[in-house]
PDB file of C-alpha atoms in Angstrom:
ATOM      1  CA  UNK F   1      -0.236   0.126  -0.113  1.00  0.00           C
ATOM      2  CA  UNK F   2       1.044   3.278  -1.038  1.00  0.00           C
ATOM      3  CA  UNK F   3       1.627   5.952   1.631  1.00  0.00           C
ATOM      4  CA  UNK F   4       0.860   9.690   1.049  1.00  0.00           C
ATOM      5  CA  UNK F   5       3.517  11.630   1.231  1.00  0.00           C
ATOM      6  CA  UNK F   6       3.607  14.329   4.261  1.00  0.00           C
ATOM      7  CA  UNK F   7       3.341  18.154   3.149  1.00  0.00           C
ATOM      8  CA  UNK F   8       6.774  19.887   4.155  1.00  0.00           C
ATOM      9  CA  UNK F   9       6.583  21.502   7.291  1.00  0.00           C
ATOM     10  CA  UNK F  10       6.745  25.373   5.921  1.00  0.00           C
ATOM     11  CA  UNK F  11       4.234  24.476   2.826  1.00  0.00           C
ATOM     12  CA  UNK F  12       1.747  23.807   5.590  1.00  0.00           C
ATOM     13  CA  UNK F  13       2.919  27.081   7.521  1.00  0.00           C
ATOM     14  CA  UNK F  14       2.693  29.241   4.601  1.00  0.00           C
ATOM     15  CA  UNK F  15      -1.014  28.564   4.529  1.00  0.00           C
ATOM     16  CA  UNK F  16      -1.310  28.950   8.350  1.00  0.00           C
ATOM     17  CA  UNK F  17       0.613  32.654   7.565  1.00  0.00           C
ATOM     18  CA  UNK F  18      -1.920  33.336   4.945  1.00  0.00           C
ATOM     19  CA  UNK F  19      -4.903  32.285   7.001  1.00  0.00           C
ATOM     20  CA  UNK F  20      -3.375  34.775  10.076  1.00  0.00           C
ATOM     21  CA  UNK F  21      -3.173  37.642   7.599  1.00  0.00           C
ATOM     22  CA  UNK F  22      -6.805  36.779   6.969  1.00  0.00           C
ATOM     23  CA  UNK F  23      -8.187  36.497  10.100  1.00  0.00           C
ATOM     24  CA  UNK F  24      -6.256  39.136  11.437  1.00  0.00           C
ATOM     25  CA  UNK F  25      -7.767  41.795   8.628  1.00  0.00           C
ATOM     26  CA  UNK F  26      -4.464  42.718   7.461  1.00  0.00           C
ATOM     27  CA  UNK F  27      -3.892  44.867   4.605  1.00  0.00           C
ATOM     28  CA  UNK F  28      -1.047  45.642   1.979  1.00  0.00           C
ATOM     29  CA  UNK F  29       1.466  47.862   4.264  1.00  0.00           C
ATOM     30  CA  UNK F  30       0.492  46.240   7.290  1.00  0.00           C
ATOM     31  CA  UNK F  31       3.612  44.654   9.476  1.00  0.00           C
ATOM     32  CA  UNK F  32       3.263  40.977  10.060  1.00  0.00           C
ATOM     33  CA  UNK F  33       4.439  39.435  13.339  1.00  0.00           C
ATOM     34  CA  UNK F  34       8.023  38.379  13.939  1.00  0.00           C
ATOM     35  CA  UNK F  35       9.621  35.082  13.343  1.00  0.00           C
ATOM     36  CA  UNK F  36      10.014  34.679  17.044  1.00  0.00           C
ATOM     37  CA  UNK F  37       6.173  35.536  17.379  1.00  0.00           C
ATOM     38  CA  UNK F  38       5.048  33.184  14.425  1.00  0.00           C
ATOM     39  CA  UNK F  39       6.903  30.591  15.756  1.00  0.00           C
ATOM     40  CA  UNK F  40       5.207  30.481  19.253  1.00  0.00           C
ATOM     41  CA  UNK F  41       1.854  31.302  17.707  1.00  0.00           C
ATOM     42  CA  UNK F  42       2.106  28.320  15.133  1.00  0.00           C
ATOM     43  CA  UNK F  43       4.359  26.156  17.457  1.00  0.00           C
ATOM     44  CA  UNK F  44       7.132  25.427  15.005  1.00  0.00           C
ATOM     45  CA  UNK F  45      10.975  26.321  14.689  1.00  0.00           C
ATOM     46  CA  UNK F  46      12.303  29.651  13.567  1.00  0.00           C
ATOM     47  CA  UNK F  47      13.832  27.919  10.728  1.00  0.00           C
ATOM     48  CA  UNK F  48      10.516  26.716   9.346  1.00  0.00           C
ATOM     49  CA  UNK F  49       9.120  29.888   9.713  1.00  0.00           C
ATOM     50  CA  UNK F  50      11.879  31.443   7.777  1.00  0.00           C
ATOM     51  CA  UNK F  51      11.465  28.985   4.861  1.00  0.00           C
ATOM     52  CA  UNK F  52       7.438  29.854   4.876  1.00  0.00           C
ATOM     53  CA  UNK F  53       8.280  33.655   4.914  1.00  0.00           C
ATOM     54  CA  UNK F  54      10.898  33.198   2.279  1.00  0.00           C
ATOM     55  CA  UNK F  55       8.482  31.091  -0.051  1.00  0.00           C
ATOM     56  CA  UNK F  56       5.840  34.137   0.502  1.00  0.00           C
ATOM     57  CA  UNK F  57       7.990  36.566  -0.215  1.00  0.00           C
ATOM     58  CA  UNK F  58       8.772  35.280  -3.165  1.00  0.00           C
ATOM     59  CA  UNK F  59       4.968  34.576  -4.153  1.00  0.00           C
ATOM     60  CA  UNK F  60       4.996  38.295  -3.889  1.00  0.00           C
ATOM     61  CA  UNK F  61       2.629  38.224  -0.755  1.00  0.00           C
ATOM     62  CA  UNK F  62       4.796  39.525   1.608  1.00  0.00           C
ATOM     63  CA  UNK F  63       8.082  41.574   1.359  1.00  0.00           C
ATOM     64  CA  UNK F  64      11.158  41.958   4.256  1.00  0.00           C
ATOM     65  CA  UNK F  65      12.698  45.395   4.541  1.00  0.00           C
ATOM     66  CA  UNK F  66      13.819  47.709   7.613  1.00  0.00           C
ATOM     67  CA  UNK F  67      11.244  47.574  10.586  1.00  0.00           C
ATOM     68  CA  UNK F  68      10.208  43.468   9.681  1.00  0.00           C
ATOM     69  CA  UNK F  69       8.237  41.913   7.573  1.00  0.00           C
ATOM     70  CA  UNK F  70       5.135  43.416   6.012  1.00  0.00           C
ATOM     71  CA  UNK F  71       2.101  42.410   3.923  1.00  0.00           C
ATOM     72  CA  UNK F  72       2.878  43.623   0.100  1.00  0.00           C
ATOM     73  CA  UNK F  73       0.860  45.325  -1.735  1.00  0.00           C
ATOM     74  CA  UNK F  74      -0.691  42.916  -4.569  1.00  0.00           C
ATOM     75  CA  UNK F  75       0.947  43.358  -8.458  1.00  0.00           C
ATOM     76  CA  UNK F  76      -2.116  42.634 -10.650  1.00  0.00           C
ATOM     77  CA  UNK F  77      -0.001  43.693 -13.745  1.00  0.00           C
ATOM     78  CA  UNK F  78       2.329  40.692 -12.805  1.00  0.00           C
ATOM     79  CA  UNK F  79      -0.810  38.797 -12.039  1.00  0.00           C
ATOM     80  CA  UNK F  80      -2.351  39.175 -15.537  1.00  0.00           C
ATOM     81  CA  UNK F  81       0.918  38.932 -17.482  1.00  0.00           C
ATOM     82  CA  UNK F  82       1.836  35.789 -16.080  1.00  0.00           C
ATOM     83  CA  UNK F  83      -1.719  34.200 -17.134  1.00  0.00           C
ATOM     84  CA  UNK F  84      -1.468  35.541 -20.719  1.00  0.00           C
ATOM     85  CA  UNK F  85       2.094  34.242 -21.241  1.00  0.00           C
ATOM     86  CA  UNK F  86       0.530  30.738 -19.768  1.00  0.00           C
ATOM     87  CA  UNK F  87      -2.398  30.971 -22.140  1.00  0.00           C
ATOM     88  CA  UNK F  88       0.452  31.673 -25.388  1.00  0.00           C
ATOM     89  CA  UNK F  89       2.369  28.717 -24.110  1.00  0.00           C
ATOM     90  CA  UNK F  90      -0.610  26.644 -24.421  1.00  0.00           C
ATOM     91  CA  UNK F  91      -1.456  27.293 -27.133  1.00  0.00           C
ATOM     92  CA  UNK F  92      -4.780  28.647 -26.478  1.00  0.00           C
ATOM     93  CA  UNK F  93      -6.972  29.176 -29.582  1.00  0.00           C
ATOM     94  CA  UNK F  94      -8.647  32.286 -30.707  1.00  0.00           C
ATOM     95  CA  UNK F  95     -12.074  30.781 -30.534  1.00  0.00           C
ATOM     96  CA  UNK F  96     -11.222  29.721 -27.038  1.00  0.00           C
ATOM     97  CA  UNK F  97     -10.548  32.970 -25.954  1.00  0.00           C
ATOM     98  CA  UNK F  98     -13.648  34.793 -27.695  1.00  0.00           C
ATOM     99  CA  UNK F  99     -15.776  32.122 -25.839  1.00  0.00           C
ATOM    100  CA  UNK F 100     -14.211  32.976 -22.581  1.00  0.00           C
ATOM    101  CA  UNK F 101     -14.393  36.663 -23.474  1.00  0.00           C
ATOM    102  CA  UNK F 102     -17.952  36.267 -23.904  1.00  0.00           C
ATOM    103  CA  UNK F 103     -18.254  34.896 -20.446  1.00  0.00           C
ATOM    104  CA  UNK F 104     -16.440  37.712 -19.179  1.00  0.00           C
ATOM    105  CA  UNK F 105     -18.168  40.573 -20.817  1.00  0.00           C
ATOM    106  CA  UNK F 106     -21.473  39.394 -20.790  1.00  0.00           C
ATOM    107  CA  UNK F 107     -21.606  39.067 -17.140  1.00  0.00           C
ATOM    108  CA  UNK F 108     -19.436  42.340 -16.872  1.00  0.00           C
ATOM    109  CA  UNK F 109     -21.623  44.495 -18.937  1.00  0.00           C
ATOM    110  CA  UNK F 110     -24.745  43.359 -16.804  1.00  0.00           C
ATOM    111  CA  UNK F 111     -22.977  44.649 -13.524  1.00  0.00           C
ATOM    112  CA  UNK F 112     -21.575  47.849 -15.490  1.00  0.00           C
ATOM    113  CA  UNK F 113     -24.903  48.640 -16.479  1.00  0.00           C
ATOM    114  CA  UNK F 114     -26.046  48.592 -12.459  1.00  0.00           C
ATOM    115  CA  UNK F 115     -22.565  50.086 -11.109  1.00  0.00           C
ATOM    116  CA  UNK F 116     -21.421  52.820 -13.690  1.00  0.00           C
ATOM    117  CA  UNK F 117     -20.483  55.720 -12.432  1.00  0.00           C
ATOM    118  CA  UNK F 118     -21.422  59.607 -14.296  1.00  0.00           C
ATOM    119  CA  UNK F 119     -17.048  59.534 -14.611  1.00  0.00           C
ATOM    120  CA  UNK F 120     -17.654  56.233 -16.453  1.00  0.00           C
ATOM    121  CA  UNK F 121     -19.814  57.280 -18.851  1.00  0.00           C
ATOM    122  CA  UNK F 122     -17.898  60.397 -19.723  1.00  0.00           C
ATOM    123  CA  UNK F 123     -14.758  58.213 -20.394  1.00  0.00           C
ATOM    124  CA  UNK F 124     -16.497  55.592 -22.562  1.00  0.00           C
ATOM    125  CA  UNK F 125     -18.392  58.542 -24.790  1.00  0.00           C
ATOM    126  CA  UNK F 126     -14.748  60.031 -25.097  1.00  0.00           C
ATOM    127  CA  UNK F 127     -13.431  56.853 -26.321  1.00  0.00           C
ATOM    128  CA  UNK F 128     -16.318  56.428 -28.734  1.00  0.00           C
ATOM    129  CA  UNK F 129     -15.316  60.050 -30.232  1.00  0.00           C
ATOM    130  CA  UNK F 130     -11.569  58.346 -30.661  1.00  0.00           C
ATOM    131  CA  UNK F 131     -13.492  55.715 -32.655  1.00  0.00           C
ATOM    132  CA  UNK F 132     -15.128  57.880 -34.695  1.00  0.00           C
ATOM    133  CA  UNK F 133     -12.337  60.014 -35.443  1.00  0.00           C
ATOM    134  CA  UNK F 134     -10.190  56.844 -36.500  1.00  0.00           C
ATOM    135  CA  UNK F 135     -13.340  56.119 -38.895  1.00  0.00           C
ATOM    136  CA  UNK F 136     -12.964  59.685 -40.243  1.00  0.00           C
ATOM    137  CA  UNK F 137      -9.273  59.425 -40.728  1.00  0.00           C
ATOM    138  CA  UNK F 138      -9.691  55.592 -42.215  1.00  0.00           C
ATOM    139  CA  UNK F 139      -6.872  54.745 -39.661  1.00  0.00           C
ATOM    140  CA  UNK F 140      -7.152  51.176 -38.800  1.00  0.00           C
ATOM    141  CA  UNK F 141      -4.771  50.860 -35.586  1.00  0.00           C
ATOM    142  CA  UNK F 142      -6.488  53.799 -33.899  1.00  0.00           C
ATOM    143  CA  UNK F 143     -10.043  52.180 -34.714  1.00  0.00           C
ATOM    144  CA  UNK F 144      -8.805  48.891 -33.240  1.00  0.00           C
ATOM    145  CA  UNK F 145      -6.865  50.913 -29.872  1.00  0.00           C
ATOM    146  CA  UNK F 146     -10.243  52.674 -29.656  1.00  0.00           C
ATOM    147  CA  UNK F 147     -12.180  49.168 -29.754  1.00  0.00           C
ATOM    148  CA  UNK F 148      -9.774  47.617 -27.160  1.00  0.00           C
ATOM    149  CA  UNK F 149     -10.080  50.403 -24.873  1.00  0.00           C
ATOM    150  CA  UNK F 150     -14.005  50.395 -25.127  1.00  0.00           C
ATOM    151  CA  UNK F 151     -14.383  46.480 -24.248  1.00  0.00           C
ATOM    152  CA  UNK F 152     -11.831  46.891 -21.228  1.00  0.00           C
ATOM    153  CA  UNK F 153     -13.111  49.920 -19.906  1.00  0.00           C
ATOM    154  CA  UNK F 154     -17.017  48.484 -19.805  1.00  0.00           C
ATOM    155  CA  UNK F 155     -15.758  45.724 -17.594  1.00  0.00           C
ATOM    156  CA  UNK F 156     -13.886  48.220 -15.393  1.00  0.00           C
ATOM    157  CA  UNK F 157     -17.300  49.713 -15.185  1.00  0.00           C
ATOM    158  CA  UNK F 158     -18.216  46.427 -13.659  1.00  0.00           C
ATOM    159  CA  UNK F 159     -16.436  47.417 -10.368  1.00  0.00           C
ATOM    160  CA  UNK F 160     -15.192  43.603 -10.357  1.00  0.00           C
ATOM    161  CA  UNK F 161     -11.643  43.403  -9.847  1.00  0.00           C
ATOM    162  CA  UNK F 162     -11.372  39.992 -10.866  1.00  0.00           C
ATOM    163  CA  UNK F 163     -13.284  40.587 -14.227  1.00  0.00           C
ATOM    164  CA  UNK F 164     -10.677  42.935 -14.808  1.00  0.00           C
ATOM    165  CA  UNK F 165      -7.781  41.039 -14.331  1.00  0.00           C
ATOM    166  CA  UNK F 166      -8.996  38.282 -16.197  1.00  0.00           C
ATOM    167  CA  UNK F 167     -10.015  40.689 -19.046  1.00  0.00           C
ATOM    168  CA  UNK F 168      -6.305  42.261 -19.064  1.00  0.00           C
ATOM    169  CA  UNK F 169      -4.643  38.640 -19.070  1.00  0.00           C
ATOM    170  CA  UNK F 170      -6.736  38.121 -22.699  1.00  0.00           C
ATOM    171  CA  UNK F 171      -5.997  42.016 -23.720  1.00  0.00           C
ATOM    172  CA  UNK F 172      -2.747  41.157 -25.990  1.00  0.00           C
ATOM    173  CA  UNK F 173      -4.335  37.766 -27.864  1.00  0.00           C
ATOM    174  CA  UNK F 174      -8.100  39.638 -28.379  1.00  0.00           C
ATOM    175  CA  UNK F 175      -6.272  42.773 -29.696  1.00  0.00           C
ATOM    176  CA  UNK F 176      -4.933  40.411 -32.409  1.00  0.00           C
ATOM    177  CA  UNK F 177      -8.173  39.043 -33.185  1.00  0.00           C
ATOM    178  CA  UNK F 178      -9.772  42.511 -33.660  1.00  0.00           C
ATOM    179  CA  UNK F 179      -6.953  43.610 -35.995  1.00  0.00           C
ATOM    180  CA  UNK F 180      -7.378  40.025 -38.363  1.00  0.00           C
ATOM    181  CA  UNK F 181     -10.877  40.739 -38.600  1.00  0.00           C
ATOM    182  CA  UNK F 182     -11.126  44.574 -39.010  1.00  0.00           C
ATOM    183  CA  UNK F 183      -8.229  44.377 -41.528  1.00  0.00           C
ATOM    184  CA  UNK F 184     -10.314  42.178 -43.722  1.00  0.00           C
ATOM    185  CA  UNK F 185     -13.721  44.116 -42.880  1.00  0.00           C
ATOM    186  CA  UNK F 186     -11.866  47.120 -44.256  1.00  0.00           C
ATOM    187  CA  UNK F 187     -12.761  45.980 -47.688  1.00  0.00           C
ATOM    188  CA  UNK F 188     -16.416  46.614 -47.595  1.00  0.00           C
ATOM    189  CA  UNK F 189     -17.261  50.295 -47.645  1.00  0.00           C
ATOM    190  CA  UNK F 190     -19.953  50.947 -44.339  1.00  0.00           C
ATOM    191  CA  UNK F 191     -18.605  48.256 -42.416  1.00  0.00           C
ATOM    192  CA  UNK F 192     -16.847  50.276 -39.705  1.00  0.00           C
ATOM    193  CA  UNK F 193     -19.680  52.385 -39.564  1.00  0.00           C
ATOM    194  CA  UNK F 194     -22.089  49.788 -38.507  1.00  0.00           C
ATOM    195  CA  UNK F 195     -19.239  48.696 -36.173  1.00  0.00           C
ATOM    196  CA  UNK F 196     -19.041  51.897 -34.522  1.00  0.00           C
ATOM    197  CA  UNK F 197     -23.107  51.973 -34.355  1.00  0.00           C
ATOM    198  CA  UNK F 198     -23.109  48.743 -32.558  1.00  0.00           C
ATOM    199  CA  UNK F 199     -20.242  50.142 -30.026  1.00  0.00           C
ATOM    200  CA  UNK F 200     -22.560  53.034 -29.782  1.00  0.00           C
ATOM    201  CA  UNK F 201     -25.454  51.080 -28.936  1.00  0.00           C
ATOM    202  CA  UNK F 202     -23.856  49.257 -26.045  1.00  0.00           C
ATOM    203  CA  UNK F 203     -23.143  52.530 -24.417  1.00  0.00           C
ATOM    204  CA  UNK F 204     -26.266  53.757 -24.751  1.00  0.00           C
ATOM    205  CA  UNK F 205     -27.541  50.466 -22.954  1.00  0.00           C
ATOM    206  CA  UNK F 206     -25.242  51.020 -20.286  1.00  0.00           C
ATOM    207  CA  UNK F 207     -25.934  54.729 -20.043  1.00  0.00           C
ATOM    208  CA  UNK F 208     -29.511  54.255 -19.694  1.00  0.00           C
ATOM    209  CA  UNK F 209     -29.182  51.435 -17.325  1.00  0.00           C
ATOM    210  CA  UNK F 210     -31.064  48.936 -19.690  1.00  0.00           C
ATOM    211  CA  UNK F 211     -29.927  45.569 -18.305  1.00  0.00           C
ATOM    212  CA  UNK F 212     -31.382  43.061 -20.635  1.00  0.00           C
ATOM    213  CA  UNK F 213     -30.685  44.857 -23.708  1.00  0.00           C
ATOM    214  CA  UNK F 214     -27.150  45.603 -22.737  1.00  0.00           C
ATOM    215  CA  UNK F 215     -26.770  41.701 -21.812  1.00  0.00           C
ATOM    216  CA  UNK F 216     -28.245  41.031 -25.260  1.00  0.00           C
ATOM    217  CA  UNK F 217     -26.250  43.244 -27.524  1.00  0.00           C
ATOM    218  CA  UNK F 218     -23.462  42.702 -26.125  1.00  0.00           C
ATOM    219  CA  UNK F 219     -23.696  38.785 -26.830  1.00  0.00           C
ATOM    220  CA  UNK F 220     -24.833  39.302 -29.998  1.00  0.00           C
ATOM    221  CA  UNK F 221     -21.625  41.658 -31.052  1.00  0.00           C
ATOM    222  CA  UNK F 222     -19.298  38.903 -29.725  1.00  0.00           C
ATOM    223  CA  UNK F 223     -21.127  36.354 -31.533  1.00  0.00           C
ATOM    224  CA  UNK F 224     -20.574  38.522 -35.045  1.00  0.00           C
ATOM    225  CA  UNK F 225     -16.610  38.617 -34.151  1.00  0.00           C
ATOM    226  CA  UNK F 226     -16.764  35.054 -33.723  1.00  0.00           C
ATOM    227  CA  UNK F 227     -18.485  34.476 -36.618  1.00  0.00           C
ATOM    228  CA  UNK F 228     -16.606  36.505 -38.900  1.00  0.00           C
ATOM    229  CA  UNK F 229     -13.330  35.061 -37.634  1.00  0.00           C
ATOM    230  CA  UNK F 230     -14.737  31.678 -38.819  1.00  0.00           C
ATOM    231  CA  UNK F 231     -15.427  32.748 -41.969  1.00  0.00           C
ATOM    232  CA  UNK F 232     -12.141  34.308 -42.596  1.00  0.00           C
ATOM    233  CA  UNK F 233     -10.341  31.140 -41.489  1.00  0.00           C
ATOM    234  CA  UNK F 234     -12.268  29.432 -43.863  1.00  0.00           C
ATOM    235  CA  UNK F 235     -11.578  31.295 -46.523  1.00  0.00           C
ATOM    236  CA  UNK F 236     -14.994  32.685 -47.031  1.00  0.00           C
ATOM    237  CA  UNK F 237     -16.348  36.188 -47.935  1.00  0.00           C
ATOM    238  CA  UNK F 238     -17.731  38.357 -45.139  1.00  0.00           C
ATOM    239  CA  UNK F 239     -21.135  39.661 -45.369  1.00  0.00           C
ATOM    240  CA  UNK F 240     -21.207  43.514 -46.200  1.00  0.00           C
ATOM    241  CA  UNK F 241     -23.026  45.538 -43.679  1.00  0.00           C
ATOM    242  CA  UNK F 242     -27.200  46.052 -44.313  1.00  0.00           C
ATOM    243  CA  UNK F 243     -26.594  49.824 -45.607  1.00  0.00           C
ATOM    244  CA  UNK F 244     -23.478  51.366 -46.883  1.00  0.00           C
ATOM    245  CA  UNK F 245     -24.902  55.032 -46.503  1.00  0.00           C
ATOM    246  CA  UNK F 246     -25.062  55.259 -42.414  1.00  0.00           C
ATOM    247  CA  UNK F 247     -25.107  58.477 -41.048  1.00  0.00           C
ATOM    248  CA  UNK F 248     -22.993  58.010 -37.770  1.00  0.00           C
ATOM    249  CA  UNK F 249     -23.185  62.065 -37.147  1.00  0.00           C
ATOM    250  CA  UNK F 250     -26.463  61.567 -35.002  1.00  0.00           C
ATOM    251  CA  UNK F 251     -24.645  59.112 -32.521  1.00  0.00           C
TER     252      UNK F 251
END
């Protein structure tokens, strides 16, 4: 009969220290107990405590500096860059990415519609103006940048940090998908205008706090992007917009 290998003492102590941090209500910048105090509290040697603290420091949970050991401010940028790098190494497909983005964005927009602030609306409307300017200048890169910013800020407006981290982690790959579709769509007159109107309609639903319509139109918008990418991969012609004479001055 195989025996289960015991967990190393310092690994268990790492979890114990994390529990102490959470239960003690400690925040970034707060000082942790000393090695001696932790050893007495957790009933282990100071050597084990030292190993556990070293591992926690490597994970970015604590930092040792003059005056003791302190809780470290979470490095969200590092977290989402790690996720993004992992997805790239695992050969995540663009379609898996879009499925994930749909889960994130459709849920996020429901929250954003309820939680958005007046400042959020101003920023989103400014991004729409950037999108309109890029359209008038026929600037593909500016258009993709504005599109990307629009989606990212909508998720940020949900006031949910986890959704924002997940969104940022997929950022680079999603921008690549946007660039591919926009370049192909550029051959159709009026397509960029139709895309702008889609984004304006999403903004309007959030502004008016119409949760059901915001959810519906975001899902349709991302489904359209997914279908367009599939048609590109299959070498099929994309469907042109319903009208080529779309006037965006009223939006």
